[in-house]
Coordinates of C-alpha atoms and ligand atoms in Angstrom, one line a residue:
Chain Z
M8 CA 0.0 0.0 0.0
I9 CA 2.7 2.4 1.0
S10 CA 4.7 1.7 -2.1
R11 CA 1.7 2.4 -4.3
I12 CA 1.1 5.8 -2.5
L13 CA 4.8 6.6 -2.9
S14 CA 4.6 5.8 -6.6
T15 CA 1.5 8.0 -7.0
A16 CA 3.3 10.8 -5.1
R17 CA 6.3 10.4 -7.3
I18 CA 4.4 10.7 -10.6
E19 CA 2.3 13.6 -9.2
F20 CA 5.5 15.4 -8.2
L21 CA 6.9 14.8 -11.7
I22 CA 3.7 16.3 -13.2
A23 CA 3.9 19.3 -10.8
L24 CA 7.5 19.8 -11.9
R25 CA 6.6 19.6 -15.6
N26 CA 3.7 22.0 -15.1
R27 CA 6.1 24.4 -13.5
W28 CA 4.1 24.5 -10.3
V29 CA 7.2 23.7 -8.3
T30 CA 9.2 26.5 -9.9
I31 CA 6.3 29.0 -9.6
A32 CA 5.7 28.1 -5.9
I33 CA 9.4 28.3 -5.0
A34 CA 9.9 31.5 -6.9
M35 CA 6.9 33.1 -5.4
M36 CA 7.9 32.3 -1.8
M37 CA 11.5 33.3 -2.4
L38 CA 10.5 36.6 -4.0
F39 CA 8.1 37.6 -1.3
S40 CA 10.5 36.6 1.5
L41 CA 13.3 38.6 -0.1
V42 CA 11.2 41.7 -0.4
L43 CA 9.9 41.4 3.1
S44 CA 13.3 40.8 4.7
V45 CA 15.0 43.6 2.9
A46 CA 12.1 46.1 3.3
G47 CA 11.5 45.1 7.0
S48 CA 14.9 46.0 8.2
A49 CA 14.2 49.4 9.8
P50 CA 12.3 48.9 13.0
S51 CA 14.4 46.0 14.4
G52 CA 16.6 47.8 16.9
A53 CA 13.8 49.7 18.5
L54 CA 12.0 46.6 19.6
G55 CA 14.9 44.8 21.1
A56 CA 14.2 41.7 19.0
D57 CA 16.9 40.1 16.9
R58 CA 16.8 40.7 13.2
L59 CA 15.6 37.1 12.2
S60 CA 12.7 37.2 14.7
V61 CA 11.6 40.5 13.1
T62 CA 11.7 38.8 9.7
V63 CA 9.8 35.8 11.0
A64 CA 7.1 38.1 12.4
S65 CA 6.6 39.7 9.0
L66 CA 6.8 36.4 7.2
T67 CA 4.1 35.1 9.5
S68 CA 1.7 37.8 8.4
L69 CA 2.6 37.2 4.8
S70 CA 2.3 33.4 5.0
V71 CA -1.1 33.5 6.4
Y72 CA -2.2 34.8 3.0
L73 CA 0.3 33.2 0.7
V74 CA 0.5 29.6 1.9
P75 CA -3.2 28.9 1.8
L76 CA -3.4 30.6 -1.6
L77 CA -0.4 28.5 -2.9
A78 CA -1.9 25.3 -1.5
L79 CA -5.3 25.9 -3.2
L80 CA -3.6 26.8 -6.5
I81 CA -1.7 23.6 -6.5
S82 CA -4.6 21.4 -5.4
F83 CA -7.8 22.6 -7.0
D84 CA -7.2 20.6 -10.2
A85 CA -6.4 17.3 -8.5
V86 CA -9.7 15.5 -9.0
A87 CA -11.5 17.8 -11.4
G88 CA -8.6 17.8 -13.8
E89 CA -8.6 14.0 -13.8
V90 CA -12.3 13.9 -14.4
E91 CA -11.9 16.3 -17.3
R92 CA -9.0 14.6 -18.9
G93 CA -10.8 11.3 -18.5
T94 CA -8.0 9.6 -16.6
L95 CA -10.0 9.0 -13.4
P96 CA -11.9 5.8 -14.4
L97 CA -8.7 3.9 -15.3
H98 CA -6.9 5.1 -12.1
L99 CA -9.8 3.8 -10.0
T100 CA -9.5 0.3 -11.4
Y101 CA -6.0 -0.1 -10.2
P102 CA -5.3 -1.8 -6.9
L103 CA -4.9 1.6 -5.2
G104 CA -8.0 2.8 -3.5
R105 CA -9.4 6.3 -3.6
G106 CA -7.8 7.0 -0.2
G107 CA -4.5 6.0 -1.6
L108 CA -4.8 8.0 -4.7
L109 CA -5.7 11.1 -2.7
A110 CA -2.9 10.4 -0.2
G111 CA -0.3 10.2 -3.0
K112 CA -1.4 13.5 -4.5
L113 CA -1.4 15.1 -1.1
A114 CA 2.1 13.9 -0.4
A115 CA 3.5 15.2 -3.6
Q116 CA 1.8 18.6 -3.3
L117 CA 2.9 18.8 0.4
L118 CA 6.4 18.3 -0.8
V119 CA 6.0 21.2 -3.2
V120 CA 4.7 23.4 -0.4
A121 CA 7.5 22.3 2.0
L122 CA 10.1 23.1 -0.7
A123 CA 8.7 26.5 -1.4
V124 CA 8.4 27.6 2.2
T125 CA 11.7 26.2 3.2
L126 CA 13.6 27.8 0.4
G127 CA 11.6 31.0 0.6
Y128 CA 12.2 31.4 4.3
A129 CA 15.8 30.4 3.9
V130 CA 16.3 33.4 1.8
A131 CA 15.0 35.6 4.5
A132 CA 17.3 33.9 7.1
V133 CA 20.3 34.5 4.9
V134 CA 19.4 38.2 4.5
A135 CA 19.0 38.6 8.2
V136 CA 22.3 36.9 9.1
Q137 CA 24.0 38.9 6.4
A138 CA 22.7 42.1 7.9
S139 CA 23.3 41.6 11.6
G140 CA 25.6 38.6 11.9
A141 CA 25.4 35.8 14.4
A142 CA 23.0 37.7 16.6
A143 CA 20.2 36.9 14.2
L144 CA 20.7 33.2 14.9
A145 CA 18.7 33.6 18.0
G146 CA 15.7 33.7 15.8
L147 CA 16.4 30.3 14.2
P148 CA 13.9 28.3 16.4
A149 CA 11.2 30.7 15.4
L150 CA 12.1 30.2 11.8
F151 CA 11.9 26.4 12.1
R152 CA 8.6 26.8 13.8
L153 CA 7.4 28.9 11.0
I154 CA 8.4 26.3 8.4
W155 CA 6.7 23.3 10.0
T156 CA 3.5 25.3 10.8
S157 CA 3.5 26.6 7.3
V158 CA 3.6 23.0 6.1
L159 CA 0.7 22.1 8.3
L160 CA -1.3 25.1 7.1
G161 CA -0.5 24.1 3.6
A162 CA -1.7 20.5 4.3
V163 CA -5.1 21.9 5.5
F164 CA -5.6 23.9 2.3
L165 CA -4.3 21.2 0.0
S166 CA -7.0 18.9 1.4
L167 CA -9.6 21.6 1.3
G168 CA -8.6 22.1 -2.3
H169 CA -9.1 18.4 -3.0
A170 CA -12.5 18.6 -1.4
M171 CA -13.5 21.5 -3.7
S172 CA -12.1 19.7 -6.6
S173 CA -14.2 16.6 -5.9
L174 CA -17.3 18.6 -5.2
S175 CA -17.2 20.7 -8.4
R176 CA -15.8 18.0 -10.7
R177 CA -14.9 20.7 -13.2
P178 CA -11.6 22.6 -13.1
S179 CA -13.2 26.0 -13.6
G180 CA -15.7 25.4 -10.9
A181 CA -13.1 24.1 -8.6
A182 CA -10.9 27.2 -9.1
G183 CA -13.9 29.4 -8.3
M184 CA -14.7 27.4 -5.2
A185 CA -11.1 27.5 -4.1
I186 CA -10.9 31.3 -4.4
A187 CA -14.2 31.6 -2.5
L188 CA -12.8 29.3 0.2
W189 CA -9.7 31.4 0.5
L190 CA -11.7 34.6 0.8
V191 CA -13.9 33.1 3.5
F192 CA -11.1 31.6 5.6
I193 CA -8.5 34.3 5.2
V194 CA -10.3 37.5 4.8
L195 CA -14.0 37.4 5.6
Y196 CA -13.7 35.3 8.7
D197 CA -11.4 37.8 10.4
L198 CA -13.5 40.7 9.3
G199 CA -16.6 39.0 10.7
L200 CA -14.9 38.4 14.0
L201 CA -13.7 41.9 14.1
A202 CA -17.2 43.2 13.4
A203 CA -18.6 41.0 16.1
V204 CA -16.0 42.1 18.7
V205 CA -16.7 45.7 17.9
A206 CA -20.4 45.2 18.2
D207 CA -20.0 43.2 21.4
D208 CA -17.9 45.9 23.0
G209 CA -16.0 43.8 25.6
G210 CA -19.0 41.6 26.5
A211 CA -19.3 37.8 26.9
F212 CA -18.6 37.2 23.3
T213 CA -15.3 38.9 23.3
T214 CA -14.0 37.1 26.4
R215 CA -15.5 33.6 26.1
V216 CA -16.4 32.8 22.5
F217 CA -14.0 34.9 20.5
P218 CA -10.7 33.2 21.5
W219 CA -12.2 29.8 20.5
L220 CA -13.5 31.1 17.2
L221 CA -10.1 32.6 16.6
V222 CA -8.2 29.3 17.0
A223 CA -10.9 27.4 15.2
N224 CA -9.7 29.0 11.9
P225 CA -6.4 27.3 10.9
A226 CA -5.0 30.5 9.5
D227 CA -5.6 32.4 12.7
A228 CA -4.3 29.5 14.7
F229 CA -1.1 29.6 12.6
R230 CA -0.7 33.3 13.2
I231 CA -1.3 33.1 16.9
F232 CA 0.9 30.1 17.4
N233 CA 3.9 31.7 15.6
L234 CA 3.5 35.0 17.4
A235 CA 2.9 33.5 20.8
A236 CA 5.5 30.8 20.8
S237 CA 8.4 33.3 20.6
D238 CA 8.6 36.4 22.8
A239 CA 10.9 38.1 20.3
V240 CA 8.5 37.4 17.4
G241 CA 5.6 38.5 19.5
A242 CA 7.4 41.7 20.5
A243 CA 8.4 42.4 16.9
S244 CA 4.8 42.0 15.7
G245 CA 3.5 44.3 18.4
L246 CA 0.7 41.8 19.0
A247 CA 2.2 40.0 22.0
G248 CA -0.6 41.0 24.3
A249 CA -3.3 39.7 22.1
A250 CA -1.6 36.5 21.4
D251 CA -0.6 35.9 25.0
A252 CA -4.2 35.9 26.1
I253 CA -4.7 32.5 24.5
A254 CA -3.1 29.4 25.9
I255 CA -0.4 28.1 23.4
W256 CA -1.8 24.6 23.2
K257 CA -5.1 25.8 21.6
P258 CA -3.7 27.1 18.3
L259 CA -1.3 24.1 18.3
A260 CA -4.1 21.6 18.7
S261 CA -6.0 23.4 15.9
L262 CA -3.0 23.3 13.6
L263 CA -2.6 19.6 14.2
L264 CA -6.2 18.6 14.0
W265 CA -7.1 20.6 10.9
P266 CA -5.0 18.7 8.4
L267 CA -6.6 15.5 9.6
A268 CA -10.1 16.9 9.4
A269 CA -9.5 18.4 6.0
A270 CA -8.1 15.2 4.7
L271 CA -11.1 13.2 5.9
L272 CA -13.4 15.8 4.3
A273 CA -11.5 15.5 1.0
R274 CA -11.8 11.7 1.2
A275 CA -15.5 11.9 1.8
A276 CA -16.0 14.3 -1.1
F277 CA -13.9 12.2 -3.4
G278 CA -15.9 9.1 -2.4
R279 CA -19.0 10.7 -4.0
V280 CA -17.3 11.3 -7.4
Q281 CA -18.7 8.8 -9.9
P282 CA -16.2 8.4 -12.8
Chain I
M22 CA -15.3 -22.3 -13.2
T23 CA -16.3 -18.8 -14.2
I24 CA -14.2 -15.7 -13.7
L25 CA -17.0 -13.3 -14.4
S26 CA -20.6 -13.9 -13.7
I27 CA -23.4 -11.4 -14.2
S28 CA -27.0 -12.2 -13.5
K29 CA -30.1 -10.1 -14.0
L30 CA -28.1 -6.9 -14.1
T31 CA -30.1 -3.7 -14.3
K32 CA -28.8 -0.2 -14.3
R33 CA -30.9 3.0 -14.4
Y34 CA -29.8 6.5 -14.6
G35 CA -32.7 8.4 -13.1
R36 CA -35.8 6.5 -14.4
S37 CA -34.6 5.4 -17.8
P38 CA -33.0 2.0 -17.8
V39 CA -29.7 1.7 -19.6
L40 CA -29.3 -2.1 -18.9
E41 CA -32.1 -4.5 -18.2
G42 CA -31.8 -8.0 -16.9
V43 CA -28.5 -8.9 -18.6
D44 CA -27.0 -12.3 -17.9
L45 CA -23.5 -13.2 -18.9
A46 CA -20.7 -15.5 -17.8
L47 CA -17.0 -15.8 -18.8
S48 CA -14.7 -18.7 -18.2
P49 CA -10.9 -18.4 -18.1
G50 CA -9.5 -18.4 -21.6
E51 CA -12.7 -17.2 -23.2
R52 CA -12.9 -14.2 -25.6
V53 CA -16.3 -12.6 -25.7
A54 CA -17.3 -9.7 -27.9
L55 CA -20.0 -7.3 -26.8
L56 CA -21.8 -5.6 -29.7
G57 CA -24.5 -3.1 -29.9
H58 CA -25.5 0.3 -31.3
N59 CA -24.4 3.6 -29.8
G60 CA -25.9 3.9 -26.4
A61 CA -26.8 0.2 -26.2
G62 CA -25.1 0.0 -22.8
K63 CA -21.7 -1.7 -23.6
S64 CA -19.6 0.8 -21.7
T65 CA -22.0 0.9 -18.9
L66 CA -21.9 -2.8 -18.5
M67 CA -18.1 -2.7 -18.4
K68 CA -18.1 0.1 -15.8
L69 CA -20.4 -2.0 -13.7
V70 CA -18.1 -5.0 -14.0
L71 CA -15.2 -2.8 -12.8
G72 CA -17.2 -1.4 -9.9
L73 CA -16.9 2.2 -11.3
T74 CA -20.7 2.6 -11.0
R75 CA -23.2 0.6 -8.9
A76 CA -25.9 -1.6 -10.3
S77 CA -29.5 -0.8 -9.7
A78 CA -30.3 -4.5 -9.4
G79 CA -28.7 -7.8 -10.1
R80 CA -25.4 -9.5 -9.2
I81 CA -21.9 -9.3 -10.5
E82 CA -19.0 -11.4 -9.3
V83 CA -15.4 -11.3 -10.4
A84 CA -13.9 -14.7 -9.3
G85 CA -16.5 -14.7 -6.5
H86 CA -15.7 -11.2 -5.3
A87 CA -17.7 -8.0 -5.5
P88 CA -16.8 -5.7 -8.5
G89 CA -14.4 -3.0 -7.4
S90 CA -13.2 -4.8 -4.3
A91 CA -9.5 -5.1 -3.7
V92 CA -9.3 -8.7 -5.0
A93 CA -11.4 -7.9 -8.1
R94 CA -9.2 -4.9 -8.9
A95 CA -6.0 -7.0 -8.5
L96 CA -7.4 -9.6 -11.0
T97 CA -8.8 -7.2 -13.6
A98 CA -7.4 -5.0 -16.3
Y99 CA -9.4 -2.3 -18.0
L100 CA -9.0 -0.4 -21.2
P101 CA -11.5 2.5 -21.2
E102 CA -13.0 3.9 -24.4
N103 CA -11.1 7.1 -25.3
V104 CA -8.3 6.2 -23.0
A105 CA -6.4 9.2 -21.7
F106 CA -3.2 9.9 -19.9
H107 CA -1.6 13.0 -18.4
P108 CA 0.0 14.7 -21.4
S109 CA 3.2 15.7 -19.7
L110 CA 4.3 12.2 -18.8
S111 CA 6.1 9.9 -21.2
A112 CA 4.7 6.5 -21.9
R113 CA 7.6 4.9 -20.1
E114 CA 7.0 6.9 -17.0
Q115 CA 3.3 6.3 -17.1
I116 CA 3.6 2.5 -17.6
A117 CA 6.3 2.3 -15.0
H118 CA 3.9 3.9 -12.5
Y119 CA 1.2 1.4 -13.4
L120 CA 3.6 -1.5 -13.0
R121 CA 4.5 -0.2 -9.5
L122 CA 0.8 0.1 -8.7
R123 CA 0.4 -3.6 -9.6
G124 CA 3.4 -4.5 -7.6
K125 CA 5.5 -5.3 -10.6
N126 CA 9.0 -4.3 -11.7
P127 CA 8.9 -0.8 -13.3
R128 CA 11.7 -1.8 -15.6
D129 CA 9.3 -4.0 -17.5
A130 CA 7.8 -0.8 -19.0
A131 CA 10.2 -0.8 -21.9
P132 CA 9.6 -4.4 -23.1
L133 CA 5.8 -3.9 -22.6
L134 CA 5.8 -0.8 -24.8
E135 CA 8.0 -2.5 -27.4
R136 CA 5.4 -5.2 -27.5
V137 CA 2.7 -2.7 -28.5
G138 CA 4.9 -1.1 -31.0
L139 CA 5.9 2.0 -29.1
G140 CA 9.6 1.2 -28.8
D141 CA 10.8 4.4 -30.5
A142 CA 8.3 6.8 -29.0
M143 CA 8.2 5.7 -25.3
D144 CA 10.3 8.5 -24.0
R145 CA 8.3 11.2 -25.7
R146 CA 5.5 13.0 -23.8
I147 CA 2.1 11.3 -24.4
G148 CA 0.7 14.8 -25.3
T149 CA 2.6 14.5 -28.6
Y150 CA 1.1 11.0 -29.4
S151 CA -1.4 10.3 -32.2
K152 CA -4.7 8.7 -31.2
G153 CA -3.6 5.2 -32.2
M154 CA -0.4 5.6 -30.1
R155 CA -2.4 6.6 -27.1
Q156 CA -4.5 3.6 -27.6
R157 CA -1.4 1.5 -27.6
V158 CA -0.3 2.9 -24.3
G159 CA -3.7 1.9 -23.0
L160 CA -3.2 -1.6 -24.4
A161 CA 0.2 -1.8 -22.7
Q162 CA -1.2 -1.0 -19.3
A163 CA -4.0 -3.5 -19.8
L164 CA -1.4 -6.2 -20.4
I165 CA 0.4 -5.7 -17.1
G166 CA 0.8 -8.8 -15.0
R167 CA -1.3 -11.3 -17.0
P168 CA -4.7 -10.2 -15.7
R169 CA -7.3 -13.0 -15.1
L170 CA -10.0 -10.8 -16.6
M171 CA -9.5 -8.1 -19.2
V172 CA -12.3 -5.6 -19.9
L173 CA -11.5 -3.8 -23.1
D174 CA -13.9 -1.0 -24.3
E175 CA -13.5 -0.6 -28.1
P176 CA -9.8 -1.7 -27.9
T177 CA -9.2 -1.4 -31.7
S178 CA -10.6 2.1 -32.2
G179 CA -7.9 4.3 -33.7
L180 CA -5.8 1.3 -34.7
D181 CA -4.8 0.8 -38.3
P182 CA -5.6 -2.6 -39.9
V183 CA -2.2 -4.1 -39.4
S184 CA -2.1 -3.1 -35.8
R185 CA -5.6 -4.5 -35.4
R186 CA -4.4 -7.9 -36.6
E187 CA -1.4 -7.7 -34.2
F188 CA -3.7 -6.8 -31.4
Y189 CA -6.0 -9.8 -32.0
A190 CA -2.9 -12.1 -32.2
L191 CA -1.9 -10.7 -28.8
L192 CA -5.4 -11.4 -27.4
E193 CA -5.2 -15.0 -28.7
E194 CA -1.9 -15.5 -26.8
L195 CA -3.5 -14.0 -23.6
A196 CA -6.6 -16.2 -23.9
A197 CA -4.4 -19.2 -24.5
S198 CA -2.6 -18.5 -21.2
G199 CA -6.0 -18.4 -19.4
S200 CA -7.1 -14.7 -19.4
A201 CA -10.8 -14.2 -19.9
I202 CA -11.4 -11.3 -22.3
L203 CA -14.6 -9.2 -22.6
L204 CA -14.3 -6.6 -25.4
S205 CA -16.7 -4.3 -27.1
S206 CA -16.8 -3.5 -30.8
H207 CA -19.1 -2.0 -33.4
A208 CA -18.4 -4.4 -36.3
L209 CA -19.3 -8.1 -36.3
S210 CA -16.9 -8.5 -39.3
E211 CA -14.0 -7.4 -37.1
V212 CA -14.5 -9.8 -34.3
E213 CA -15.7 -12.6 -36.5
T214 CA -12.8 -15.1 -36.2
K215 CA -11.2 -13.5 -33.2
T216 CA -13.6 -14.2 -30.5
D217 CA -15.2 -17.4 -29.1
R218 CA -18.6 -15.9 -28.4
I219 CA -20.6 -12.9 -29.4
V220 CA -23.1 -11.0 -27.3
I221 CA -25.4 -8.4 -28.8
L222 CA -27.0 -5.7 -26.7
S223 CA -29.9 -3.6 -28.0
R224 CA -31.3 -0.8 -25.9
G225 CA -29.9 -2.4 -22.7
R226 CA -31.2 -5.9 -23.3
K227 CA -29.2 -8.9 -24.4
V228 CA -30.8 -9.9 -27.7
A229 CA -28.4 -12.6 -28.9
E230 CA -25.5 -14.7 -27.6
G231 CA -23.5 -17.4 -29.2
T232 CA -20.9 -18.3 -31.7
L233 CA -21.0 -16.6 -35.1
D234 CA -22.4 -19.8 -36.6
A235 CA -25.1 -19.9 -34.1
L236 CA -26.0 -16.2 -34.8
R237 CA -25.9 -16.9 -38.5
T238 CA -28.4 -19.8 -38.1
E239 CA -30.5 -17.6 -35.8
A240 CA -30.7 -14.8 -38.3
A241 CA -31.7 -17.3 -41.0
L242 CA -30.8 -14.8 -43.8
P243 CA -30.8 -16.2 -47.3
L244 CA -27.6 -16.8 -49.3
T245 CA -27.0 -15.0 -52.5
V246 CA -26.1 -17.2 -55.5
H247 CA -24.4 -15.9 -58.7
L248 CA -24.5 -18.2 -61.8
R249 CA -22.4 -17.8 -65.0
P250 CA -23.7 -19.7 -68.1
R251 CA -21.5 -21.4 -70.6
E252 CA -21.2 -19.8 -74.0
G253 CA -24.6 -19.6 -75.6
Q254 CA -26.3 -21.5 -72.8
G255 CA -27.9 -18.4 -71.1
P256 CA -31.5 -19.2 -72.0
A257 CA -31.0 -22.9 -71.0
L258 CA -29.7 -21.8 -67.6
A259 CA -32.5 -19.3 -67.1
A260 CA -35.0 -22.0 -67.8
A261 CA -33.4 -24.3 -65.2
F262 CA -33.5 -21.4 -62.6
P263 CA -36.7 -19.5 -63.4
E264 CA -36.6 -17.6 -60.1
A265 CA -33.2 -16.1 -61.0
Q266 CA -32.8 -12.5 -62.1
R267 CA -30.7 -11.6 -65.0
R268 CA -28.0 -9.0 -64.5
A269 CA -25.6 -8.5 -67.4
D270 CA -24.4 -12.0 -68.2
L271 CA -25.0 -13.2 -64.6
L272 CA -28.0 -14.9 -63.1
T273 CA -28.6 -14.0 -59.5
L274 CA -30.9 -15.7 -57.0
T275 CA -31.3 -16.1 -53.2
C276 CA -31.6 -19.3 -51.3
P277 CA -32.7 -19.8 -47.7
P278 CA -30.0 -21.6 -45.7
A279 CA -32.2 -24.7 -45.2
E280 CA -32.4 -25.2 -49.0
K281 CA -28.7 -25.1 -49.6
M282 CA -28.4 -28.9 -50.4
A283 CA -31.3 -28.8 -52.7
L284 CA -29.7 -26.0 -54.6
M285 CA -26.5 -27.9 -54.9
A286 CA -28.4 -30.8 -56.5
R287 CA -30.0 -28.4 -59.0
L288 CA -26.7 -26.9 -59.8
S289 CA -25.1 -30.2 -60.6
R290 CA -28.1 -31.2 -62.8
A291 CA -27.5 -27.9 -64.7
N292 CA -23.9 -28.8 -65.1
G293 CA -24.1 -28.6 -69.0
A294 CA -25.2 -25.0 -69.0
L295 CA -23.2 -23.7 -66.1
A296 CA -19.7 -22.3 -66.4
D297 CA -19.2 -21.1 -62.9
F298 CA -21.1 -20.2 -59.7
D299 CA -20.6 -18.2 -56.5
L300 CA -22.3 -18.9 -53.2
L301 CA -22.3 -15.7 -51.0
P302 CA -23.3 -16.1 -47.4
P303 CA -25.1 -13.2 -45.9
S304 CA -22.7 -10.5 -44.9
L305 CA -21.9 -10.2 -41.2
D306 CA -23.2 -6.6 -41.2
D307 CA -26.5 -8.0 -42.6
I308 CA -26.7 -10.6 -39.8
Y309 CA -25.9 -8.0 -37.2
A310 CA -28.5 -5.5 -38.6
Q311 CA -31.1 -8.3 -38.7
I312 CA -30.5 -9.5 -35.1
S313 CA -30.2 -6.1 -33.4
G314 CA -32.9 -4.6 -35.6
R315 CA -35.4 -7.4 -34.9
A316 CA -35.2 -6.6 -31.2
A317 CA -35.9 -2.9 -31.5
Ligands
ATP14 N1 -23.6 9.1 -16.2 C1 -24.7 8.9 -17.0 N2 -25.8 9.6 -16.7 C2 -26.9 9.4 -17.5 N3 -27.0 8.6 -18.5 C3 -25.9 7.9 -18.8 C4 -24.7 8.0 -18.1 N4 -23.8 7.2 -18.6 C5 -24.3 6.6 -19.6 N5 -25.6 7.0 -19.8 C6 -26.6 6.6 -20.8 O1 -26.5 5.2 -20.9 C7 -26.7 4.8 -22.2 C8 -25.7 3.7 -22.6 O2 -24.4 4.3 -22.6 P1 -23.1 3.5 -22.9 O3 -22.0 4.5 -22.8 O4 -23.1 2.3 -22.1 O5 -23.3 3.1 -24.4 P2 -22.4 2.3 -25.4 O6 -23.1 1.0 -25.7 O7 -21.0 2.2 -24.8 O8 -22.3 3.2 -26.7 P3 -21.1 3.6 -27.7 O9 -21.1 2.5 -28.7 O10 -21.5 4.9 -28.3 O11 -19.9 3.6 -26.9 C9 -26.7 6.0 -23.1 O12 -28.0 6.3 -23.4 C10 -26.2 7.1 -22.2 O13 -26.7 8.3 -22.5
MG15 MG1 -19.2 2.9 -25.3

């Protein structure tokens, strides 16, 4: 079973490589990291945080938008594209089940995301070390944390992309659903919470429900976890107070559970696709 | 021992039935051709056998297992109609992947592709292939690991006549080694000598099943007979065969299959006036049209 999933992952990675998704993803992450780390050099000394932690703070805010977008871009075609090309019926007659097929695709696409964020953030690290020497190395743990949480966040949105792909069965429809999903999770959700908090004006909603709603969204959980886990990063972001109010295990649990839940959702949606 | 058994199979999409009460059984080594007009339900029957869609009623068993189950998938090979592959992979990469999925050595991809005549093109991207070449990649993947049951949906579509012959030779080899083969086709003339049994579907019902000879008998279409008179014997011959029609210097008549022997006797009696004759059996297309048309 494992070897079949690996073979699927391998062929899917090859396809991603040929379709230039790997290049695009890596170039995109490297470019944005470079711009951020060069542009974000000014305020570092004032906050008493090392240079790399400052960069991680701004990378966190960037990745919240970019990683889900990248993951959805890579994954929306996974099932719908096969339906359209007509390759799905044949694949489903092979001794690899639907779960295995999806797992293989997820593994390959996760590798693309992991490569992109690792190489992208590495650029930022190099710039930080270049600028302020060994002192910046204090921020390395925060950088590692950013990498593996970005991969988890990517996994969530890859699987959500697979679910959209299965539900719409047409690439164009899947692309539309993916964009809508991104808007809801990344933009509208936070706006909605903000509006609710403002309307509530410090009432029960703000103190009891809001923290849970915040970590329930994987993107917010990603942001909070990265800002709260390192004092330096929290200080650099200026959001330490807000992040500290939430126990660190909550966003972590959210980040660990979401990939699983999203994968199960994708599997269920794929199960309903009749080739 | 049957490798595939289908009984009272019914499939509906919405309310309209696509297959109704179809029975079929295949033994190891048997080649069965499925014929029928466009929309008769051939591809649907095959998808049901593979477990790609669910039957509305009836039973299907692949070596005693449910269609689409892990065991059934391991035993079965499929060639879909209009087979497609990802255009940016080469045939060798694609087949190597399929070999790994079936637990075989991926290095077997090259000999397999050579066997279907893609030896030179196997490292090119499938996106650059012609239709027939894609079909051959499809054939190559269906040959992996000597499947016990092969389900081939219009396997020769897009193949040139020489390739078709090679393909049927390959099938004969596979059948001899014990694979059961269910294939669909549109032309009785094509599968004539290459299959052991023919099943004709019409509007989702099985309207005929048997060897070509059995179908021929069942259709009971008359033979066509051409007679050529000896020099100057035209009138004499016409007198001996008053039912014949004259066309140029030929006499043409039809003869029900049951009266073939009687006709032979008349021909030998007319020996003096007869230079030559031809006995033309009804064409396969006529037989096919007769059987599938009668049901409609
Ligand atoms: N998913 C579906 N939804 C609704 N109707 C379907 C579906 N799939 C097939 N049909 C209908 O089932 C009937 C049989 O289709 P099928 O593809 O089995 O025909 P076929 O015998 O393979 O024809 P052809 O020779 O053209 O390949 C057709 O009328 C078709 O419209
Ligand atoms: Mg068909």
